[in-house]
Amino acid sequence: MKSAVICFISVLCLACSRNQNDLTYFGGGIVNPKDDYVILMKQNDIIDSIPLDKNGHFSAKLNIDKPGLFTFKHAFEYQLVYIEPKDSIKLRLNTLDFDESLVFGGSSAIENNFLIENYLLNEKNSELIFSYYKISPQDFQYKTDSIRTSRENKLQQIKEKHNLSEAFVDIAQKSIDFEFYDMRERYAFLMNKYNQKKAKNINADFYSYRNKIDLKDDNIPNLFGYFRFLDNYLKNLSIEICQKEHSYKDCFDLNTYNNLDHRISLVDSLIKNKHLRKRFLERFIQEEIIYAQNTKHLKHTTSLIDKFNFSEVEKKRLKSLVDFQSSMIVGANLNDIKIKSQDFINHKLEDVIKKDLSVIYFWSVQSPSHHKLRIKKIKELKLKYPEIQFIGINIDYKFPDVWLDAVKNYNYNSKNEFMIIAEEHSPFYRNYLNKVFFISKDCVIKKSEIILSNVDFDKHIKDFIATKNL
């Protein structure tokens, strides 16, 4: 395998010398393609949609006026590529192992292979963080400093050997920096949540990098590490605000209306890059709608939709979600939800409620990892709480055969498995895969903000059962 990769790179380096004209060449080959084209983007703007031939090859000549990071997408997968004007770049990958199989050749092969190697190492660090957080802050600083130094030494070596451009070195250094910053933020979150005694040993110097961050830099929004760092940075800042304002609250529950509202305010005040600002605001406002608990919350979020510079299409979508959420809060009645059984007979939810207390959850075959975790949890709950009717509602209304296969393969109780019927608002149910709804015999929602992975989920169920006797 390694010899094949080396051969591939060697051939490309010979064949893909820097173009002599003003155009930039971008091409390559995809093994086991999942779509008919590759899309090249600069942030949210599509630069080109490039078709694949019958052998999975693609090529395009582009007008690139300055060096920078671009995103190439194929089907549901995507990755970054660094391109300089007049480059001649080729890539090769296998969709069965998208990131791990990706290799670059051509005039910026050294740069791009360095970035993808760092990306894969960073993904491994994401897994290590769950063991690292158990060590002391001092040991963690030592470990992360060592990782950072190792990456910087590698960058310095290839810079000296291959005469890298200053533009690339700047991007590469920032990719190293923001992975380092992100590890610090994630460690701080885990320590403060699960080991507050050790967390008290985190000194001010631990966060010294926060004073060096330039949130106005337009050259780095595409970096994966940068976005992940910002996400965790905003998360920690929102917790700090919560702790100052409400010392008695559990500020580590991130899926709350108040926490999301703090993060929206932070994005508004801190992030000026148009692309990142829009991305975070749309995401947090949508989540704030979904976790709103009353009409007062929804009214406030509606005012935010009008405040920020969303397109008319996006405003309409978000406001439609507000209207939908108003029918999913505590006190709302779900009796008119339209579903179908496995014999494809249509029902209303009220027709299938058989017990005094029910738990409703939504699921999708298209979210396999989420779905598999839920299967195990629901089976355990059914055994522990036989007095509750657990009703699964699949949202893959466009793929009924896939739904039926999943119900059969996972040995679901067919009497309590249904599919949502396609209507105008049906796509919104995808936003509720993490939530469960506790409802009474008459289909009134008693609790709606609970997520299945909540560590106190059993306590919520026991409190729910206790209401039966009130």
PDB file of C-alpha atoms in Angstrom, residues 211-441:
ATOM      1  CA  ASN A 211      -5.468  36.926  25.079  1.00  0.00           C
ATOM      2  CA  LYS A 212      -3.665  36.142  21.798  1.00  0.00           C
ATOM      3  CA  ILE A 213      -6.661  35.046  19.745  1.00  0.00           C
ATOM      4  CA  ASP A 214      -7.577  37.256  16.798  1.00  0.00           C
ATOM      5  CA  LEU A 215     -11.260  36.541  16.173  1.00  0.00           C
ATOM      6  CA  LYS A 216     -11.235  39.004  13.257  1.00  0.00           C
ATOM      7  CA  ASP A 217      -8.752  36.983  11.179  1.00  0.00           C
ATOM      8  CA  ASP A 218     -10.460  36.161   7.864  1.00  0.00           C
ATOM      9  CA  ASN A 219      -7.738  33.736   6.735  1.00  0.00           C
ATOM     10  CA  ILE A 220      -8.513  30.863   9.101  1.00  0.00           C
ATOM     11  CA  PRO A 221     -12.298  30.196   9.329  1.00  0.00           C
ATOM     12  CA  ASN A 222     -11.970  27.060   7.193  1.00  0.00           C
ATOM     13  CA  LEU A 223      -9.623  25.324   9.611  1.00  0.00           C
ATOM     14  CA  PHE A 224     -11.366  22.417  11.327  1.00  0.00           C
ATOM     15  CA  GLY A 225      -9.450  23.024  14.544  1.00  0.00           C
ATOM     16  CA  TYR A 226     -10.406  26.693  14.554  1.00  0.00           C
ATOM     17  CA  PHE A 227     -14.144  26.004  14.375  1.00  0.00           C
ATOM     18  CA  ARG A 228     -13.953  23.280  17.011  1.00  0.00           C
ATOM     19  CA  PHE A 229     -11.902  25.549  19.275  1.00  0.00           C
ATOM     20  CA  LEU A 230     -14.438  28.382  18.937  1.00  0.00           C
ATOM     21  CA  ASP A 231     -17.263  25.977  19.719  1.00  0.00           C
ATOM     22  CA  ASN A 232     -15.603  24.822  22.941  1.00  0.00           C
ATOM     23  CA  TYR A 233     -14.403  28.318  23.836  1.00  0.00           C
ATOM     24  CA  LEU A 234     -17.954  29.690  23.574  1.00  0.00           C
ATOM     25  CA  LYS A 235     -19.225  26.724  25.579  1.00  0.00           C
ATOM     26  CA  ASN A 236     -16.812  27.443  28.439  1.00  0.00           C
ATOM     27  CA  LEU A 237     -17.479  31.181  28.403  1.00  0.00           C
ATOM     28  CA  SER A 238     -21.234  30.559  28.611  1.00  0.00           C
ATOM     29  CA  ILE A 239     -20.683  28.298  31.630  1.00  0.00           C
ATOM     30  CA  GLU A 240     -18.565  30.964  33.318  1.00  0.00           C
ATOM     31  CA  ILE A 241     -21.333  33.531  32.765  1.00  0.00           C
ATOM     32  CA  CYS A 242     -23.935  31.129  34.164  1.00  0.00           C
ATOM     33  CA  GLN A 243     -21.842  30.448  37.273  1.00  0.00           C
ATOM     34  CA  LYS A 244     -21.479  34.167  37.985  1.00  0.00           C
ATOM     35  CA  GLU A 245     -25.190  34.824  37.543  1.00  0.00           C
ATOM     36  CA  HIS A 246     -26.644  31.615  39.025  1.00  0.00           C
ATOM     37  CA  SER A 247     -24.296  29.919  41.475  1.00  0.00           C
ATOM     38  CA  TYR A 248     -27.026  27.426  42.435  1.00  0.00           C
ATOM     39  CA  LYS A 249     -27.668  26.108  38.916  1.00  0.00           C
ATOM     40  CA  ASP A 250     -26.127  23.196  37.048  1.00  0.00           C
ATOM     41  CA  CYS A 251     -24.382  25.316  34.441  1.00  0.00           C
ATOM     42  CA  PHE A 252     -22.880  22.310  32.635  1.00  0.00           C
ATOM     43  CA  ASP A 253     -26.160  21.316  30.997  1.00  0.00           C
ATOM     44  CA  LEU A 254     -25.436  22.770  27.553  1.00  0.00           C
ATOM     45  CA  ASN A 255     -28.806  21.865  26.064  1.00  0.00           C
ATOM     46  CA  THR A 256     -30.730  24.533  27.915  1.00  0.00           C
ATOM     47  CA  TYR A 257     -32.407  27.636  26.658  1.00  0.00           C
ATOM     48  CA  ASN A 258     -30.363  29.891  28.965  1.00  0.00           C
ATOM     49  CA  ASN A 259     -26.997  28.394  28.016  1.00  0.00           C
ATOM     50  CA  LEU A 260     -27.775  28.718  24.316  1.00  0.00           C
ATOM     51  CA  ASP A 261     -28.913  32.310  24.791  1.00  0.00           C
ATOM     52  CA  HIS A 262     -25.567  33.112  26.459  1.00  0.00           C
ATOM     53  CA  ARG A 263     -23.713  31.616  23.504  1.00  0.00           C
ATOM     54  CA  ILE A 264     -25.778  33.623  21.019  1.00  0.00           C
ATOM     55  CA  SER A 265     -24.832  36.825  22.867  1.00  0.00           C
ATOM     56  CA  LEU A 266     -21.166  35.797  22.867  1.00  0.00           C
ATOM     57  CA  VAL A 267     -21.198  35.146  19.112  1.00  0.00           C
ATOM     58  CA  ASP A 268     -22.824  38.536  18.564  1.00  0.00           C
ATOM     59  CA  SER A 269     -20.162  40.363  20.569  1.00  0.00           C
ATOM     60  CA  LEU A 270     -17.023  38.376  19.696  1.00  0.00           C
ATOM     61  CA  ILE A 271     -17.210  36.910  16.177  1.00  0.00           C
ATOM     62  CA  LYS A 272     -17.006  39.324  13.266  1.00  0.00           C
ATOM     63  CA  ASN A 273     -16.210  36.969  10.390  1.00  0.00           C
ATOM     64  CA  LYS A 274     -19.394  36.884   8.314  1.00  0.00           C
ATOM     65  CA  HIS A 275     -19.233  33.165   7.485  1.00  0.00           C
ATOM     66  CA  LEU A 276     -18.514  31.958  11.034  1.00  0.00           C
ATOM     67  CA  ARG A 277     -20.945  34.397  12.601  1.00  0.00           C
ATOM     68  CA  LYS A 278     -23.785  33.182  10.382  1.00  0.00           C
ATOM     69  CA  ARG A 279     -22.893  29.530  10.968  1.00  0.00           C
ATOM     70  CA  PHE A 280     -22.882  29.826  14.756  1.00  0.00           C
ATOM     71  CA  LEU A 281     -25.927  32.076  14.989  1.00  0.00           C
ATOM     72  CA  GLU A 282     -28.076  29.815  12.804  1.00  0.00           C
ATOM     73  CA  ARG A 283     -27.045  26.755  14.788  1.00  0.00           C
ATOM     74  CA  PHE A 284     -27.486  28.239  18.271  1.00  0.00           C
ATOM     75  CA  ILE A 285     -30.765  29.971  17.450  1.00  0.00           C
ATOM     76  CA  GLN A 286     -32.167  26.754  16.000  1.00  0.00           C
ATOM     77  CA  GLU A 287     -31.119  24.850  19.136  1.00  0.00           C
ATOM     78  CA  GLU A 288     -32.544  27.586  21.365  1.00  0.00           C
ATOM     79  CA  ILE A 289     -35.891  27.171  19.606  1.00  0.00           C
ATOM     80  CA  ILE A 290     -35.805  23.396  20.074  1.00  0.00           C
ATOM     81  CA  TYR A 291     -34.988  23.652  23.787  1.00  0.00           C
ATOM     82  CA  ALA A 292     -37.400  26.518  24.504  1.00  0.00           C
ATOM     83  CA  GLN A 293     -39.739  25.559  27.341  1.00  0.00           C
ATOM     84  CA  ASN A 294     -42.463  28.174  27.037  1.00  0.00           C
ATOM     85  CA  THR A 295     -43.967  30.838  24.788  1.00  0.00           C
ATOM     86  CA  LYS A 296     -41.903  33.565  26.508  1.00  0.00           C
ATOM     87  CA  HIS A 297     -38.710  31.826  25.356  1.00  0.00           C
ATOM     88  CA  LEU A 298     -40.049  31.489  21.823  1.00  0.00           C
ATOM     89  CA  LYS A 299     -41.031  35.159  21.686  1.00  0.00           C
ATOM     90  CA  HIS A 300     -37.508  36.183  22.689  1.00  0.00           C
ATOM     91  CA  THR A 301     -35.930  33.902  20.081  1.00  0.00           C
ATOM     92  CA  THR A 302     -38.228  35.296  17.398  1.00  0.00           C
ATOM     93  CA  SER A 303     -36.896  38.775  18.202  1.00  0.00           C
ATOM     94  CA  LEU A 304     -33.343  37.441  17.674  1.00  0.00           C
ATOM     95  CA  ILE A 305     -34.295  36.062  14.260  1.00  0.00           C
ATOM     96  CA  ASP A 306     -35.417  39.567  13.268  1.00  0.00           C
ATOM     97  CA  LYS A 307     -32.342  41.169  14.848  1.00  0.00           C
ATOM     98  CA  PHE A 308     -29.680  39.277  12.899  1.00  0.00           C
ATOM     99  CA  ASN A 309     -29.019  39.565   9.198  1.00  0.00           C
ATOM    100  CA  PHE A 310     -30.508  36.279   7.995  1.00  0.00           C
ATOM    101  CA  SER A 311     -31.797  35.791   4.476  1.00  0.00           C
ATOM    102  CA  GLU A 312     -35.554  35.900   4.022  1.00  0.00           C
ATOM    103  CA  VAL A 313     -35.521  32.165   3.290  1.00  0.00           C
ATOM    104  CA  GLU A 314     -33.658  31.399   6.531  1.00  0.00           C
ATOM    105  CA  LYS A 315     -35.908  33.739   8.538  1.00  0.00           C
ATOM    106  CA  LYS A 316     -38.958  31.959   7.208  1.00  0.00           C
ATOM    107  CA  ARG A 317     -37.509  28.541   8.078  1.00  0.00           C
ATOM    108  CA  LEU A 318     -36.558  29.551  11.618  1.00  0.00           C
ATOM    109  CA  LYS A 319     -39.917  31.179  12.282  1.00  0.00           C
ATOM    110  CA  SER A 320     -41.684  28.083  10.986  1.00  0.00           C
ATOM    111  CA  LEU A 321     -39.608  26.083  13.462  1.00  0.00           C
ATOM    112  CA  VAL A 322     -40.751  28.479  16.217  1.00  0.00           C
ATOM    113  CA  ASP A 323     -44.375  27.779  15.278  1.00  0.00           C
ATOM    114  CA  PHE A 324     -43.683  24.048  15.284  1.00  0.00           C
ATOM    115  CA  GLN A 325     -41.925  24.162  18.665  1.00  0.00           C
ATOM    116  CA  SER A 326     -44.924  25.962  20.170  1.00  0.00           C
ATOM    117  CA  SER A 327     -46.812  22.693  19.631  1.00  0.00           C
ATOM    118  CA  MET A 328     -44.059  20.667  21.349  1.00  0.00           C
ATOM    119  CA  ILE A 329     -43.657  22.471  24.697  1.00  0.00           C
ATOM    120  CA  VAL A 330     -44.994  21.410  28.088  1.00  0.00           C
ATOM    121  CA  GLY A 331     -48.785  21.622  28.149  1.00  0.00           C
ATOM    122  CA  ALA A 332     -49.166  21.149  24.392  1.00  0.00           C
ATOM    123  CA  ASN A 333     -51.346  18.326  23.095  1.00  0.00           C
ATOM    124  CA  LEU A 334     -49.873  15.816  20.629  1.00  0.00           C
ATOM    125  CA  ASN A 335     -53.068  13.879  19.921  1.00  0.00           C
ATOM    126  CA  ASP A 336     -53.200  15.026  16.283  1.00  0.00           C
ATOM    127  CA  ILE A 337     -49.699  13.865  15.315  1.00  0.00           C
ATOM    128  CA  LYS A 338     -50.234  11.719  12.221  1.00  0.00           C
ATOM    129  CA  ILE A 339     -48.404   8.408  12.058  1.00  0.00           C
ATOM    130  CA  LYS A 340     -48.659   5.104  10.213  1.00  0.00           C
ATOM    131  CA  SER A 341     -48.254   1.560  11.489  1.00  0.00           C
ATOM    132  CA  GLN A 342     -46.245  -1.129   9.740  1.00  0.00           C
ATOM    133  CA  ASP A 343     -49.282  -2.243   7.771  1.00  0.00           C
ATOM    134  CA  PHE A 344     -49.355   1.344   6.417  1.00  0.00           C
ATOM    135  CA  ILE A 345     -52.626   2.224   8.085  1.00  0.00           C
ATOM    136  CA  ASN A 346     -52.795   5.875   9.142  1.00  0.00           C
ATOM    137  CA  HIS A 347     -53.419   6.807  12.774  1.00  0.00           C
ATOM    138  CA  LYS A 348     -53.385   9.750  15.110  1.00  0.00           C
ATOM    139  CA  LEU A 349     -51.110   9.479  18.123  1.00  0.00           C
ATOM    140  CA  GLU A 350     -54.127   9.426  20.463  1.00  0.00           C
ATOM    141  CA  ASP A 351     -55.286   6.202  18.743  1.00  0.00           C
ATOM    142  CA  VAL A 352     -52.201   4.222  19.811  1.00  0.00           C
ATOM    143  CA  ILE A 353     -51.836   5.389  23.423  1.00  0.00           C
ATOM    144  CA  LYS A 354     -52.717   2.386  25.611  1.00  0.00           C
ATOM    145  CA  LYS A 355     -51.268   3.281  29.030  1.00  0.00           C
ATOM    146  CA  ASP A 356     -51.724   6.177  31.424  1.00  0.00           C
ATOM    147  CA  LEU A 357     -48.101   7.277  30.962  1.00  0.00           C
ATOM    148  CA  SER A 358     -46.079   7.200  27.747  1.00  0.00           C
ATOM    149  CA  VAL A 359     -42.614   8.206  26.549  1.00  0.00           C
ATOM    150  CA  ILE A 360     -42.359   9.269  22.915  1.00  0.00           C
ATOM    151  CA  TYR A 361     -39.012   9.282  21.085  1.00  0.00           C
ATOM    152  CA  PHE A 362     -38.082   9.962  17.455  1.00  0.00           C
ATOM    153  CA  TRP A 363     -35.423   8.042  15.566  1.00  0.00           C
ATOM    154  CA  SER A 364     -33.828   7.772  12.131  1.00  0.00           C
ATOM    155  CA  VAL A 365     -32.008   5.022  10.259  1.00  0.00           C
ATOM    156  CA  GLN A 366     -29.896   7.804   8.732  1.00  0.00           C
ATOM    157  CA  SER A 367     -28.328   8.508  12.156  1.00  0.00           C
ATOM    158  CA  PRO A 368     -26.941   4.996  12.784  1.00  0.00           C
ATOM    159  CA  SER A 369     -24.594   5.662  15.726  1.00  0.00           C
ATOM    160  CA  HIS A 370     -27.241   7.691  17.527  1.00  0.00           C
ATOM    161  CA  HIS A 371     -29.839   5.042  16.730  1.00  0.00           C
ATOM    162  CA  LYS A 372     -27.812   2.066  18.003  1.00  0.00           C
ATOM    163  CA  LEU A 373     -27.118   3.735  21.347  1.00  0.00           C
ATOM    164  CA  ARG A 374     -30.804   4.507  21.717  1.00  0.00           C
ATOM    165  CA  ILE A 375     -31.878   0.904  21.012  1.00  0.00           C
ATOM    166  CA  LYS A 376     -29.944  -0.413  24.014  1.00  0.00           C
ATOM    167  CA  LYS A 377     -31.178   2.339  26.342  1.00  0.00           C
ATOM    168  CA  ILE A 378     -34.835   1.962  25.357  1.00  0.00           C
ATOM    169  CA  LYS A 379     -34.743  -1.818  25.833  1.00  0.00           C
ATOM    170  CA  GLU A 380     -33.354  -1.341  29.349  1.00  0.00           C
ATOM    171  CA  LEU A 381     -36.017   1.228  30.188  1.00  0.00           C
ATOM    172  CA  LYS A 382     -38.846  -0.972  28.938  1.00  0.00           C
ATOM    173  CA  LEU A 383     -37.775  -3.732  31.331  1.00  0.00           C
ATOM    174  CA  LYS A 384     -37.341  -1.386  34.299  1.00  0.00           C
ATOM    175  CA  TYR A 385     -40.588   0.545  33.805  1.00  0.00           C
ATOM    176  CA  PRO A 386     -43.298  -1.777  32.409  1.00  0.00           C
ATOM    177  CA  GLU A 387     -46.019   0.676  33.496  1.00  0.00           C
ATOM    178  CA  ILE A 388     -44.833   3.114  30.818  1.00  0.00           C
ATOM    179  CA  GLN A 389     -45.566   2.718  27.112  1.00  0.00           C
ATOM    180  CA  PHE A 390     -42.458   3.546  25.051  1.00  0.00           C
ATOM    181  CA  ILE A 391     -43.467   4.638  21.559  1.00  0.00           C
ATOM    182  CA  GLY A 392     -40.891   4.959  18.781  1.00  0.00           C
ATOM    183  CA  ILE A 393     -41.673   7.226  15.830  1.00  0.00           C
ATOM    184  CA  ASN A 394     -39.399   6.938  12.818  1.00  0.00           C
ATOM    185  CA  ILE A 395     -38.911  10.131  10.781  1.00  0.00           C
ATOM    186  CA  ASP A 396     -37.618   8.548   7.525  1.00  0.00           C
ATOM    187  CA  TYR A 397     -40.957   8.988   5.769  1.00  0.00           C
ATOM    188  CA  LYS A 398     -39.275   9.040   2.360  1.00  0.00           C
ATOM    189  CA  PHE A 399     -37.858   5.543   2.907  1.00  0.00           C
ATOM    190  CA  PRO A 400     -40.591   3.322   4.391  1.00  0.00           C
ATOM    191  CA  ASP A 401     -38.910   0.093   3.250  1.00  0.00           C
ATOM    192  CA  VAL A 402     -35.703   1.040   5.055  1.00  0.00           C
ATOM    193  CA  TRP A 403     -37.747   1.736   8.193  1.00  0.00           C
ATOM    194  CA  LEU A 404     -39.469  -1.650   8.024  1.00  0.00           C
ATOM    195  CA  ASP A 405     -36.134  -3.440   7.555  1.00  0.00           C
ATOM    196  CA  ALA A 406     -34.673  -1.641  10.578  1.00  0.00           C
ATOM    197  CA  VAL A 407     -37.652  -2.546  12.787  1.00  0.00           C
ATOM    198  CA  LYS A 408     -37.245  -6.179  11.772  1.00  0.00           C
ATOM    199  CA  ASN A 409     -33.439  -6.291  12.043  1.00  0.00           C
ATOM    200  CA  TYR A 410     -33.327  -4.642  15.458  1.00  0.00           C
ATOM    201  CA  ASN A 411     -36.176  -6.771  16.800  1.00  0.00           C
ATOM    202  CA  TYR A 412     -38.379  -3.854  17.778  1.00  0.00           C
ATOM    203  CA  ASN A 413     -41.781  -4.339  19.408  1.00  0.00           C
ATOM    204  CA  SER A 414     -43.872  -3.725  16.295  1.00  0.00           C
ATOM    205  CA  LYS A 415     -46.933  -2.724  18.335  1.00  0.00           C
ATOM    206  CA  ASN A 416     -45.159   0.418  19.512  1.00  0.00           C
ATOM    207  CA  GLU A 417     -43.249   1.372  16.357  1.00  0.00           C
ATOM    208  CA  PHE A 418     -44.658   3.912  13.880  1.00  0.00           C
ATOM    209  CA  MET A 419     -43.552   6.245  11.112  1.00  0.00           C
ATOM    210  CA  ILE A 420     -44.353   9.927  10.836  1.00  0.00           C
ATOM    211  CA  ILE A 421     -46.614  10.818   7.896  1.00  0.00           C
ATOM    212  CA  ALA A 422     -45.186  13.261   5.379  1.00  0.00           C
ATOM    213  CA  GLU A 423     -46.587  16.758   5.858  1.00  0.00           C
ATOM    214  CA  GLU A 424     -45.292  20.307   5.457  1.00  0.00           C
ATOM    215  CA  HIS A 425     -43.682  20.358   8.918  1.00  0.00           C
ATOM    216  CA  SER A 426     -42.410  16.740   8.918  1.00  0.00           C
ATOM    217  CA  PRO A 427     -38.757  17.687   8.159  1.00  0.00           C
ATOM    218  CA  PHE A 428     -38.626  19.494  11.511  1.00  0.00           C
ATOM    219  CA  TYR A 429     -38.801  16.220  13.427  1.00  0.00           C
ATOM    220  CA  ARG A 430     -35.133  15.613  12.600  1.00  0.00           C
ATOM    221  CA  ASN A 431     -34.309  18.352  15.128  1.00  0.00           C
ATOM    222  CA  TYR A 432     -35.848  16.295  17.935  1.00  0.00           C
ATOM    223  CA  LEU A 433     -33.797  13.101  17.728  1.00  0.00           C
ATOM    224  CA  ASN A 434     -32.050  13.890  21.021  1.00  0.00           C
ATOM    225  CA  LYS A 435     -35.222  14.646  22.971  1.00  0.00           C
ATOM    226  CA  VAL A 436     -37.908  12.489  24.493  1.00  0.00           C
ATOM    227  CA  PHE A 437     -41.432  13.523  25.442  1.00  0.00           C
ATOM    228  CA  PHE A 438     -43.274  12.395  28.567  1.00  0.00           C
ATOM    229  CA  ILE A 439     -46.998  12.456  27.838  1.00  0.00           C
ATOM    230  CA  SER A 440     -50.180  11.623  29.699  1.00  0.00           C
ATOM    231  CA  LYS A 441     -53.073   9.387  28.635  1.00  0.00           C
TER     232      LYS A 441
END
